[in-house]
Coordinates of C-alpha atoms in Angstrom, one line a residue:
Chain A
M965 CA 117.8 92.1 105.1
L966 CA 119.1 95.0 103.3
L967 CA 115.8 95.0 100.6
K968 CA 113.5 94.2 103.9
L969 CA 114.5 97.3 105.9
V970 CA 114.0 99.6 102.6
L971 CA 112.1 97.8 101.5
N972 CA 109.8 98.8 105.3
S973 CA 111.6 102.3 105.4
S974 CA 110.3 105.2 105.0
A975 CA 110.2 108.9 104.0
H976 CA 108.4 109.9 106.4
C977 CA 109.6 110.6 108.7
A978 CA 108.4 113.2 110.8
Q979 CA 107.4 113.6 114.8
P980 CA 104.0 112.2 116.5
I981 CA 101.7 115.2 117.8
R982 CA 99.6 113.8 119.8
N983 CA 96.6 115.7 119.9
S984 CA 93.1 114.6 121.8
Y985 CA 91.7 117.9 122.4
R986 CA 88.1 118.5 122.4
V987 CA 86.8 121.0 120.4
C988 CA 84.3 123.8 122.1
S989 CA 80.5 122.1 121.2
H990 CA 78.2 125.0 121.3
M991 CA 77.7 124.3 117.9
Q992 CA 75.4 126.5 117.0
G993 CA 71.8 125.2 117.2
S994 CA 73.5 121.3 116.5
T995 CA 72.0 119.5 119.7
R996 CA 74.9 116.9 118.9
R997 CA 77.6 117.5 120.7
M998 CA 80.8 116.6 118.0
G999 CA 83.6 113.9 119.5
V1000 CA 86.6 114.0 120.0
M1001 CA 89.3 113.1 117.5
T1002 CA 93.1 111.3 118.8
D1003 CA 95.7 109.4 116.8
V1004 CA 93.8 106.6 117.1
H1005 CA 90.7 108.0 114.5
R1006 CA 93.2 109.6 112.9
R1007 CA 95.4 106.6 112.0
F1008 CA 92.1 104.8 111.5
L1009 CA 91.2 108.0 108.9
Q1010 CA 94.1 107.6 106.7
L1011 CA 94.2 103.4 106.2
L1012 CA 90.6 104.0 105.7
M1013 CA 91.1 105.9 102.7
T1014 CA 93.4 104.0 100.9
H1015 CA 90.4 101.3 100.2
G1016 CA 88.1 102.7 98.0
V1017 CA 85.3 100.4 99.9
L1018 CA 86.2 98.2 103.5
E1019 CA 84.7 95.3 104.7
E1020 CA 83.7 95.0 108.1
W1021 CA 85.8 92.3 109.4
D1022 CA 88.3 94.8 108.0
V1023 CA 87.0 97.2 109.1
K1024 CA 87.1 95.9 112.5
R1025 CA 91.1 94.6 111.5
L1026 CA 92.0 98.1 110.6
Q1027 CA 90.5 99.9 114.0
R1028 CA 92.5 97.1 116.2
H1029 CA 95.7 97.8 114.8
C1030 CA 95.3 102.0 115.3
Y1031 CA 94.8 101.8 118.7
K1032 CA 97.9 98.8 119.3
V1033 CA 100.1 101.9 117.5
H1034 CA 98.3 104.3 119.6
D1035 CA 97.0 103.0 122.2
R1036 CA 97.5 99.5 123.1
N1037 CA 95.5 99.3 127.1
A1038 CA 92.6 100.8 126.7
T1039 CA 90.1 99.1 125.5
V1040 CA 89.0 99.2 121.6
D1041 CA 85.5 100.5 121.3
K1042 CA 82.4 98.9 119.7
L1043 CA 82.6 99.7 115.6
E1044 CA 79.5 101.7 115.8
D1045 CA 80.8 104.0 118.3
F1046 CA 83.6 104.0 117.1
I1047 CA 82.7 105.3 113.8
N1048 CA 79.8 107.5 114.8
N1049 CA 82.0 110.1 116.7
I1050 CA 84.1 110.1 113.7
N1051 CA 81.3 111.1 111.4
S1052 CA 80.5 113.6 114.5
V1053 CA 84.1 115.4 113.0
L1054 CA 83.6 114.4 109.6
E1055 CA 79.7 116.5 109.3
S1056 CA 81.9 119.4 108.7
L1057 CA 83.2 118.9 106.3
Y1058 CA 79.8 116.8 104.4
I1059 CA 81.8 113.3 103.7
E1060 CA 81.3 110.4 106.5
I1061 CA 82.0 107.0 106.5
K1062 CA 79.0 105.5 105.4
R1063 CA 77.6 101.5 106.6
G1064 CA 76.3 99.1 103.6
V1065 CA 75.8 96.3 102.9
T1066 CA 76.3 93.8 99.0
E1067 CA 73.5 93.3 97.1
D1068 CA 74.3 89.8 96.1
D1069 CA 74.6 88.8 99.9
G1070 CA 74.6 91.0 103.0
R1071 CA 77.9 91.6 103.5
P1072 CA 77.9 94.8 105.1
I1073 CA 80.8 97.0 103.6
Y1074 CA 82.1 100.5 105.0
A1075 CA 82.9 103.8 102.4
L1076 CA 83.8 107.4 103.0
V1077 CA 81.5 109.2 101.5
N1078 CA 81.5 112.4 99.7
L1079 CA 77.6 113.4 101.5
A1080 CA 77.7 117.3 99.4
T1081 CA 78.1 116.6 95.6
T1082 CA 76.2 115.0 93.5
S1083 CA 77.7 113.3 90.9
I1084 CA 80.4 111.1 90.2
S1085 CA 83.2 113.3 91.0
K1086 CA 85.2 110.6 93.1
M1087 CA 85.9 108.8 90.2
A1088 CA 87.0 111.5 88.1
T1089 CA 90.1 111.7 90.0
D1090 CA 91.4 109.1 88.3
F1091 CA 89.3 108.7 84.8
A1092 CA 89.4 110.3 81.5
E1093 CA 86.3 112.2 80.2
N1094 CA 85.5 109.3 78.0
E1095 CA 86.3 106.6 80.6
L1096 CA 83.9 108.6 83.0
D1097 CA 81.2 109.4 80.1
L1098 CA 81.6 104.8 79.5
F1099 CA 80.7 104.4 83.0
R1100 CA 77.2 106.9 82.8
K1101 CA 75.7 104.8 80.1
A1102 CA 76.8 101.2 81.4
L1103 CA 75.2 103.4 85.1
E1104 CA 72.2 104.6 83.2
L1105 CA 71.6 100.6 81.0
I1106 CA 72.6 99.2 84.4
I1107 CA 69.5 100.9 85.8
D1108 CA 66.7 101.1 83.0
S1109 CA 67.6 96.9 83.8
E1110 CA 65.1 94.2 84.6
T1111 CA 67.7 92.5 86.1
G1112 CA 70.2 95.2 87.5
F1113 CA 72.5 93.5 84.8
A1114 CA 73.7 95.5 81.7
S1115 CA 76.0 93.2 79.6
S1116 CA 79.3 94.2 78.0
T1117 CA 77.5 94.5 73.7
N1118 CA 75.0 96.7 75.4
I1119 CA 77.7 98.5 76.3
L1120 CA 80.0 98.6 74.0
N1121 CA 78.1 99.6 71.2
L1122 CA 77.1 102.8 72.4
V1123 CA 80.5 103.6 72.9
D1124 CA 80.4 106.1 69.7
Q1125 CA 78.6 108.2 71.8
L1126 CA 81.0 108.5 74.1
K1127 CA 81.8 112.9 74.9
G1128 CA 85.9 113.7 74.6
K1129 CA 88.3 112.0 72.8
K1130 CA 86.9 109.2 70.8
M1131 CA 87.2 105.9 71.7
R1132 CA 87.0 101.7 70.4
K1133 CA 85.6 98.9 72.2
K1134 CA 89.1 97.4 71.8
E1135 CA 89.4 100.6 74.5
A1136 CA 86.2 100.5 76.4
E1137 CA 86.6 96.6 77.4
Q1138 CA 89.5 97.8 79.3
V1139 CA 88.4 100.6 80.5
L1140 CA 85.3 98.2 82.1
Q1141 CA 88.2 95.9 83.7
K1142 CA 89.6 99.1 85.4
F1143 CA 86.0 99.9 86.5
V1144 CA 86.0 96.1 88.0
Q1145 CA 89.2 96.4 89.7
S1146 CA 88.5 99.9 91.4
K1147 CA 85.3 98.6 92.9
W1148 CA 83.3 100.6 90.4
L1149 CA 81.5 97.4 88.1
I1150 CA 81.0 94.2 89.4
E1151 CA 81.2 91.7 86.6
K1152 CA 79.1 88.7 86.1
E1153 CA 79.2 86.4 82.7
G1154 CA 80.2 88.9 80.8
E1155 CA 77.6 91.3 82.5
F1156 CA 77.9 94.2 84.5
T1157 CA 76.1 96.2 87.1
L1158 CA 77.0 98.5 90.3
H1159 CA 80.1 97.5 92.9
G1160 CA 78.4 98.2 96.5
R1161 CA 80.8 101.3 96.5
A1162 CA 79.0 102.9 93.9
I1163 CA 75.9 102.7 95.2
L1164 CA 77.5 103.3 98.5
E1165 CA 79.0 106.4 96.6
M1166 CA 76.5 107.4 94.2
E1167 CA 72.7 106.6 95.4
Q1168 CA 71.8 110.4 96.2
Y1169 CA 73.0 110.8 92.5
I1170 CA 71.1 108.2 91.0
R1171 CA 68.4 109.0 92.4
E1172 CA 68.2 112.6 91.7
T1173 CA 69.2 111.2 88.0
Y1174 CA 67.2 109.1 87.4
P1175 CA 63.9 109.5 89.2
D1176 CA 61.4 107.7 87.0
A1177 CA 63.8 104.3 86.3
V1178 CA 65.5 103.5 89.6
K1179 CA 64.0 100.9 91.7
I1180 CA 63.4 100.4 95.4
C1181 CA 63.3 97.9 97.4
N1182 CA 60.0 98.1 99.4
I1183 CA 61.3 96.7 103.2
C1184 CA 64.6 99.3 104.1
H1185 CA 63.3 102.2 101.2
S1186 CA 67.0 101.9 99.5
L1187 CA 68.4 102.4 95.9
L1188 CA 67.7 98.9 94.7
I1189 CA 69.3 97.7 91.4
Q1190 CA 69.6 93.9 91.8
G1191 CA 67.0 91.4 93.7
Q1192 CA 63.9 89.6 94.0
S1193 CA 60.8 91.0 92.3
C1194 CA 56.6 90.4 93.2
E1195 CA 55.2 88.5 89.8
T1196 CA 51.7 89.7 90.6
C1197 CA 52.2 93.3 91.9
G1198 CA 56.1 93.8 90.9
I1199 CA 57.5 95.1 94.4
R1200 CA 61.6 94.6 94.3
M1201 CA 63.0 93.5 97.2
H1202 CA 66.8 93.0 97.8
L1203 CA 68.1 89.3 98.4
P1204 CA 69.8 90.4 102.2
C1205 CA 66.3 92.8 102.8
V1206 CA 63.9 89.3 101.5
A1207 CA 66.6 87.1 103.5
K1208 CA 66.0 88.4 106.9
Y1209 CA 62.6 89.2 106.5
F1210 CA 61.4 86.0 105.3
Q1211 CA 63.5 84.1 107.7
S1212 CA 62.3 81.5 109.4
N1213 CA 58.5 81.4 107.4
A1214 CA 57.7 78.5 105.7
E1215 CA 56.0 80.2 103.3
P1216 CA 56.4 83.4 102.0
R1217 CA 54.4 86.1 101.2
C1218 CA 54.3 89.1 99.1
P1219 CA 54.9 92.5 101.6
H1220 CA 52.4 94.2 98.9
C1221 CA 49.6 91.9 97.5
N1222 CA 49.7 88.4 100.0
D1223 CA 50.3 86.5 96.7
Y1224 CA 52.9 83.4 97.5
W1225 CA 56.2 85.1 97.1
P1226 CA 57.9 82.3 94.3
H1227 CA 61.6 82.6 94.8
E1228 CA 64.3 81.2 96.4
I1229 CA 64.6 82.6 99.8
P1230 CA 68.2 83.7 100.5
E1231 CA 70.2 83.1 103.7
V1232 CA 71.0 85.9 106.4
F1233 CA 74.6 86.9 106.2
D1234 CA 76.3 85.6 109.3
P1235 CA 79.8 86.7 109.4
E1236 CA 80.7 83.5 112.3
K1237 CA 80.1 81.2 109.5
Q1238 CA 82.0 83.8 106.4
R1239 CA 85.1 83.6 108.4
E1240 CA 84.1 79.6 109.3
A1241 CA 84.3 78.8 105.5
G1242 CA 87.3 80.9 104.4
I1243 CA 89.4 78.8 107.6
S1244 CA 88.0 75.5 106.5
K1245 CA 88.8 76.5 102.7
S1246 CA 92.3 77.8 103.5
N1247 CA 92.8 74.3 106.1
K1248 CA 91.9 72.6 103.2
K1249 CA 94.0 74.3 101.4
S1250 CA 97.2 73.6 103.5
L1251 CA 95.9 69.5 103.5
R1252 CA 96.0 69.7 99.8
S1253 CA 99.5 71.0 99.8
R1254 CA 101.2 68.8 103.0
Q1255 CA 100.0 65.8 100.7
H1256 CA 102.6 66.8 98.5
Chain B
M233 CA 92.0 115.2 83.1
L234 CA 91.2 116.5 86.9
Q235 CA 90.0 119.4 85.6
K236 CA 86.9 119.1 82.6
P237 CA 85.5 116.4 84.9
R238 CA 85.3 118.7 88.1
N239 CA 84.2 121.8 86.1
R240 CA 81.3 120.1 84.5
G241 CA 80.3 119.1 88.4
R242 CA 81.3 122.4 90.4
S243 CA 79.3 124.7 87.7
G244 CA 75.8 122.5 87.2
G245 CA 76.3 121.2 90.5
Q246 CA 76.8 124.6 92.8
A247 CA 73.1 125.4 92.0
E248 CA 71.7 122.1 93.1
R249 CA 73.7 121.7 96.3
D250 CA 72.2 124.4 97.7
S251 CA 68.8 123.7 96.5
D252 CA 68.5 119.9 97.5
W253 CA 70.3 120.6 100.6
S254 CA 68.0 119.8 102.9
R255 CA 69.9 119.3 105.8
G256 CA 70.1 122.3 107.9
G257 CA 66.2 123.1 107.6
N258 CA 65.8 122.8 111.6
S259 CA 68.8 124.6 112.8
G260 CA 66.3 126.8 114.9
A261 CA 66.6 130.0 115.6
S262 CA 70.7 131.2 114.6
R263 CA 72.6 133.5 117.5
A264 CA 72.8 136.6 117.6
G265 CA 77.1 136.0 116.6
E266 CA 76.1 134.5 113.1
H267 CA 73.1 137.7 113.1
A268 CA 76.0 139.7 113.4
R269 CA 78.3 138.6 111.2
A270 CA 75.8 137.9 108.2
R271 CA 75.6 141.5 108.4
R272 CA 79.0 142.4 108.5
D273 CA 79.4 140.8 105.5
G274 CA 76.8 143.4 104.2
F275 CA 74.9 140.7 102.2
A276 CA 70.8 140.2 103.3
E277 CA 71.1 136.5 104.6
E278 CA 68.4 134.7 105.6
A279 CA 69.5 132.4 108.3
P280 CA 72.3 130.3 107.3
S281 CA 71.2 126.9 107.3
T282 CA 73.4 124.5 107.9
S283 CA 75.6 126.4 111.8
R284 CA 77.4 122.5 112.9
G285 CA 80.5 121.6 112.4
P286 CA 84.1 124.2 112.9
G287 CA 81.5 126.8 112.6
G288 CA 81.6 127.1 116.2
S289 CA 85.4 126.8 116.7
Q290 CA 86.4 128.9 113.4
G291 CA 83.6 130.9 115.6
S292 CA 85.9 133.5 115.8
Q293 CA 87.9 133.3 112.0
G294 CA 84.9 134.1 111.2
A295 CA 84.0 137.1 113.5
R296 CA 87.2 138.3 111.6
R297 CA 86.6 137.7 108.1
S298 CA 87.2 140.8 106.0
Q299 CA 85.2 143.4 105.3
A300 CA 85.0 143.5 101.6
S301 CA 82.2 142.1 99.8
P302 CA 82.8 141.3 96.1
A303 CA 80.4 142.0 93.5
V304 CA 79.7 138.3 93.8
G305 CA 76.6 137.0 95.4
P306 CA 76.0 136.3 99.6
R307 CA 77.7 133.9 100.7
T308 CA 76.1 131.5 103.7
Q309 CA 78.3 129.5 105.9
K310 CA 77.1 126.4 103.8
Q311 CA 78.5 127.8 101.0
Q312 CA 82.0 128.5 102.9
E313 CA 82.1 125.2 104.2
L314 CA 81.1 122.9 101.3
K315 CA 84.0 125.0 99.4
V316 CA 86.4 124.0 102.7
S317 CA 85.3 120.7 102.6
E318 CA 86.0 120.9 98.4
L319 CA 89.8 122.2 99.0
V320 CA 90.5 119.2 102.2
Q321 CA 88.8 116.9 99.2
F322 CA 91.6 118.3 96.7
L323 CA 94.4 118.4 98.8
L324 CA 94.4 114.8 99.9
I325 CA 93.9 113.6 96.9
K326 CA 96.5 115.3 95.4
D327 CA 99.0 115.2 97.7
Q328 CA 98.2 111.1 97.4
K329 CA 100.7 110.8 94.4
K330 CA 102.7 113.2 95.8
I331 CA 102.1 116.0 93.1
P332 CA 103.3 119.5 95.1
I333 CA 100.1 121.3 95.0
K334 CA 100.3 124.8 93.2
R335 CA 98.5 127.7 94.5
A336 CA 97.3 128.5 91.1
D337 CA 95.9 125.5 90.6
I338 CA 93.5 125.2 94.2
L339 CA 92.3 128.9 92.8
K340 CA 91.6 127.3 89.7
H341 CA 90.1 124.5 90.9
V342 CA 89.3 124.7 94.0
I343 CA 88.9 128.6 94.9
G344 CA 86.8 129.9 91.9
D345 CA 85.0 133.2 93.0
Y346 CA 86.1 132.7 96.5
K347 CA 89.0 134.4 95.8
D348 CA 88.9 136.7 98.3
I349 CA 88.2 134.6 101.3
F350 CA 90.5 132.2 99.6
P351 CA 93.0 132.8 102.8
D352 CA 90.9 132.0 105.7
L353 CA 88.9 128.9 103.4
L354 CA 93.0 127.1 103.5
K355 CA 94.0 128.8 106.6
R356 CA 90.2 126.4 107.7
A357 CA 91.0 123.1 105.4
A358 CA 94.8 123.2 107.2
E359 CA 92.6 122.7 110.1
R360 CA 90.5 120.3 109.2
L361 CA 93.6 118.4 107.6
Q362 CA 95.2 118.3 111.1
Y363 CA 93.1 117.3 113.6
V364 CA 90.4 115.7 111.1
F365 CA 93.8 113.5 109.5
G366 CA 96.7 114.1 110.9
Y367 CA 98.6 115.8 107.6
K368 CA 100.1 119.9 108.3
L369 CA 100.2 121.7 104.9
V370 CA 103.2 122.8 104.6
E371 CA 104.6 125.8 101.9
L372 CA 107.3 123.3 100.2
E373 CA 110.0 126.5 100.2
P374 CA 109.1 130.1 101.4
K375 CA 107.3 132.0 99.5
S376 CA 106.8 129.1 96.4
N377 CA 103.4 129.2 97.3
T378 CA 103.3 125.3 96.7
Y379 CA 102.3 122.8 99.4
I380 CA 102.3 119.6 100.3
L381 CA 101.1 117.7 102.7
I382 CA 103.2 116.5 105.7
N383 CA 102.3 113.2 107.3
T384 CA 102.0 113.7 111.9
L385 CA 101.4 110.4 112.4
E386 CA 104.4 108.1 112.1
P387 CA 104.1 105.3 109.9
V388 CA 104.2 102.2 111.4
E389 CA 105.7 99.2 110.1
E390 CA 102.5 96.9 110.0
D391 CA 99.9 99.8 108.0
A392 CA 101.5 98.0 105.6
E393 CA 99.4 94.7 106.6
V394 CA 95.9 96.9 106.6
R395 CA 96.2 99.6 104.0
G396 CA 94.3 98.7 100.9
D397 CA 97.1 100.4 98.5
Q398 CA 100.6 99.4 98.2
G399 CA 101.8 102.4 99.9
T400 CA 105.9 103.6 98.2
P401 CA 107.4 100.5 97.9
T402 CA 109.6 103.0 96.0
T403 CA 110.8 104.7 99.2
G404 CA 113.1 102.1 100.0
L405 CA 114.7 103.6 96.9
L406 CA 114.3 107.1 97.6
M407 CA 116.3 106.7 101.2
I408 CA 119.3 104.5 99.6
V409 CA 120.4 107.8 96.8
L410 CA 119.3 110.3 100.5
G411 CA 121.5 108.2 102.1
L412 CA 124.3 108.3 99.5
I413 CA 123.8 112.1 99.0
F414 CA 124.3 112.8 103.3
M415 CA 127.3 110.7 103.3
K416 CA 128.9 111.9 100.4
G417 CA 128.5 115.6 101.4
N418 CA 125.6 116.6 100.5
T419 CA 125.9 116.3 96.7
V420 CA 126.6 113.6 94.9
K421 CA 127.4 113.1 91.4
E422 CA 124.8 110.4 89.4
T423 CA 128.4 108.0 88.3
E424 CA 128.0 107.6 91.7
V425 CA 125.0 107.0 92.4
W426 CA 124.9 104.5 89.7
D427 CA 128.3 103.0 91.4
F428 CA 127.1 101.9 94.0
L429 CA 123.7 101.4 93.4
R430 CA 124.6 98.3 90.9
R431 CA 125.7 97.1 94.0
L432 CA 122.0 96.3 95.2
G433 CA 121.1 94.7 91.6
V434 CA 120.3 98.1 90.6
Y435 CA 120.5 99.6 87.1
P436 CA 119.4 102.5 85.0
T437 CA 119.1 100.4 82.0
K438 CA 116.6 97.5 83.0
K439 CA 113.6 96.8 84.6
H440 CA 113.5 96.3 88.4
F441 CA 111.0 93.9 89.6
I442 CA 110.3 96.2 93.0
F443 CA 110.7 99.4 91.4
G444 CA 110.7 99.3 87.9
D445 CA 112.2 101.6 85.6
P446 CA 114.5 103.0 87.7
K447 CA 116.0 105.5 85.7
K448 CA 113.1 107.6 85.2
L449 CA 112.5 107.1 89.3
I450 CA 115.8 108.9 90.5
T451 CA 115.8 110.7 88.0
E452 CA 112.0 112.0 87.0
D453 CA 109.6 110.6 90.1
F454 CA 112.0 111.6 93.3
V455 CA 112.3 114.9 91.5
R456 CA 109.2 115.8 90.5
Q457 CA 107.7 115.0 93.5
R458 CA 110.2 117.5 95.3
Y459 CA 113.0 114.7 97.1
L460 CA 115.6 115.2 94.6
E461 CA 117.3 118.0 93.0
Y462 CA 118.4 116.5 89.4
R463 CA 121.0 119.4 88.1
R464 CA 124.0 119.2 85.1
I465 CA 126.9 120.1 85.9
P466 CA 128.2 122.4 83.5
H467 CA 131.8 121.6 81.1
T468 CA 131.4 117.7 81.4
D469 CA 131.9 115.1 78.7
P470 CA 129.9 113.1 78.4
V471 CA 128.5 114.7 80.6
D472 CA 127.2 114.2 83.9
Y473 CA 124.7 115.6 86.3
E474 CA 124.5 116.2 90.7
F475 CA 121.7 115.2 92.3
Q476 CA 121.4 116.9 96.0
W477 CA 118.0 116.9 98.6
G478 CA 115.0 118.6 97.4
P479 CA 112.9 120.9 99.6
R480 CA 110.3 118.5 99.9
T481 CA 113.0 115.8 101.5
N482 CA 114.0 118.5 104.3
L483 CA 109.9 119.6 105.6
E484 CA 109.3 115.1 105.7
T485 CA 113.0 113.9 107.4
S486 CA 115.9 114.7 108.2
K487 CA 119.9 114.3 108.2
M488 CA 119.7 112.3 111.7
K489 CA 117.0 109.5 110.8
V490 CA 119.1 109.7 107.6
L491 CA 122.1 108.7 109.1
K492 CA 120.1 106.8 111.9
F493 CA 118.7 104.8 108.5
V494 CA 121.9 104.1 107.1
A495 CA 123.8 103.3 110.3
K496 CA 120.7 100.7 111.0
V497 CA 121.8 99.3 107.1
H498 CA 125.3 98.6 107.8
N499 CA 124.6 97.5 111.4
Q500 CA 126.4 100.3 112.9
D501 CA 126.1 103.2 115.8
P502 CA 125.0 106.5 113.3
K503 CA 128.4 108.1 115.6
D504 CA 130.8 106.0 113.4
W505 CA 131.1 109.1 111.4
P506 CA 131.3 111.4 113.1
A507 CA 131.9 113.9 110.5
Q508 CA 127.8 112.9 109.5
Y509 CA 126.9 113.2 112.5
C510 CA 128.1 116.9 113.8
E511 CA 126.0 117.9 111.0
A512 CA 123.0 116.4 111.9
L513 CA 123.0 117.1 115.3
A514 CA 123.7 120.6 113.8
D515 CA 120.1 120.5 111.7
E516 CA 118.5 119.4 114.9
E517 CA 119.6 121.6 117.0
N518 CA 118.4 124.1 113.7
R519 CA 115.0 122.5 113.4
A520 CA 114.6 123.1 117.7
R521 CA 115.0 126.7 116.6
P522 CA 111.4 128.2 115.7
Q523 CA 111.6 129.6 112.5
P524 CA 111.2 133.1 111.5
S525 CA 109.1 132.3 108.5
G526 CA 107.0 130.5 109.5
S527 CA 105.7 126.7 107.4
A528 CA 102.2 128.2 108.0
P529 CA 100.2 128.7 105.0
S530 CA 101.1 132.2 104.0
S531 CA 98.7 134.4 101.6

């Protein structure tokens, strides 16, 4: 009992200030009315910031939690409206809650991104100079690659060229794992690509810094790291964009050159199906344990 | 660690930022107020490109901006807003690590050439932190030129389920030590602290499965974060130290709150400790009275 109390207590015991006043909306030249910030939104922002990136279902859960704490009886806003409201307030700070989609299976994700800086600044506070440079090197290899993946070997071979304190290959391996844990990179069979978080945060920076090397999706016109390409004309598409574009199309053809699309068409992401799959998986688990 | 990357980002980035920024282009005709402000500043500027955001609510502040124009180039509304944004993010990140933020660091890493309008920038940042995030920027002690953020939202048990980090699992240990210090008359010897903690299975020399290194936590981390004061007691042999509440504790919690915590742990009522209860009541009254030196950031 003591331990539970001890773990649940907090030194941050200030009186909550219930602020929900509307800021004047006669912003010079602005046609958009600035939103209203209440404690529901503030708690949401505070807790969202503890995640680097969050999946949509968890974002909705977070939203419901914040309503429960501050405004039990209110109807929960539609997530899109809720976030747009917050973003209209964040605008003045040049940050926003950005929605993206994972490149491999089209799951919607959210991150609080900086709109103003054109650098990898968010990483700058958690990593040393040489670690940041390692990331930059990996980033360049990923962008230049055909598949969107850079092999561990190729990245580690650049360890001598890093700025800052000298880093050994063994150390660099651990730094790469740090990037994976903090969701800047994804690792698949010894190769690395950008996590959805990195794409959300750094798309602008990447497009401006590597304008010749970047690949763009033919459908959504956003930055493309992983995707499928037409073997005839070379245009590229994100896997989720392919899924949507060719949905229930028996004869998929390249939107640019009309040649037959040679790749397997992935399924469109369905949040309901994903949750069911998650539940049935956990049911199987509990069954297994009962059998012991 | 924070310095170099930020500097590089800033010096290179500043020019990029301004030239690449095309958002403000369609703000249309600027109002008379904007022009008047620009003229007052003594800078020949085109209509400020971005005029959204708290520019409106800050309008009155802007009008009162100092007339002194430094030798540096013109600063548009947008450039100032960007600075405020940088400052807000800097404060949020620093506070996440529970390190009190020194004014010198703010000036060095964020403000730079904008030093002359620093008080205005800080005020605007504080306002944004409060309105947008629910954090209050306060000075640790009057005239200390160090700041911390106080959460104006009451933390709730269920927050732990939706957080992305572990919060601060060490907070429990801190609360115990704070409680001990208060109940023992606001000062306690280090030897007494360990005698007490031993009963909970926390030892100075043994690794703890939740708290890690309790000795380092209590004598270094909590002290650095200004929750505790740790002073050597002169003429003691072997050397002994004493603990008291640090300035951050008084800002983030109160004697009454800590007493309530202690009471809860013992499954009793705060009034069961009359002396401490009286002291806590007096402290509450003191807090209710308006402070002569405000806790708002001073220049």
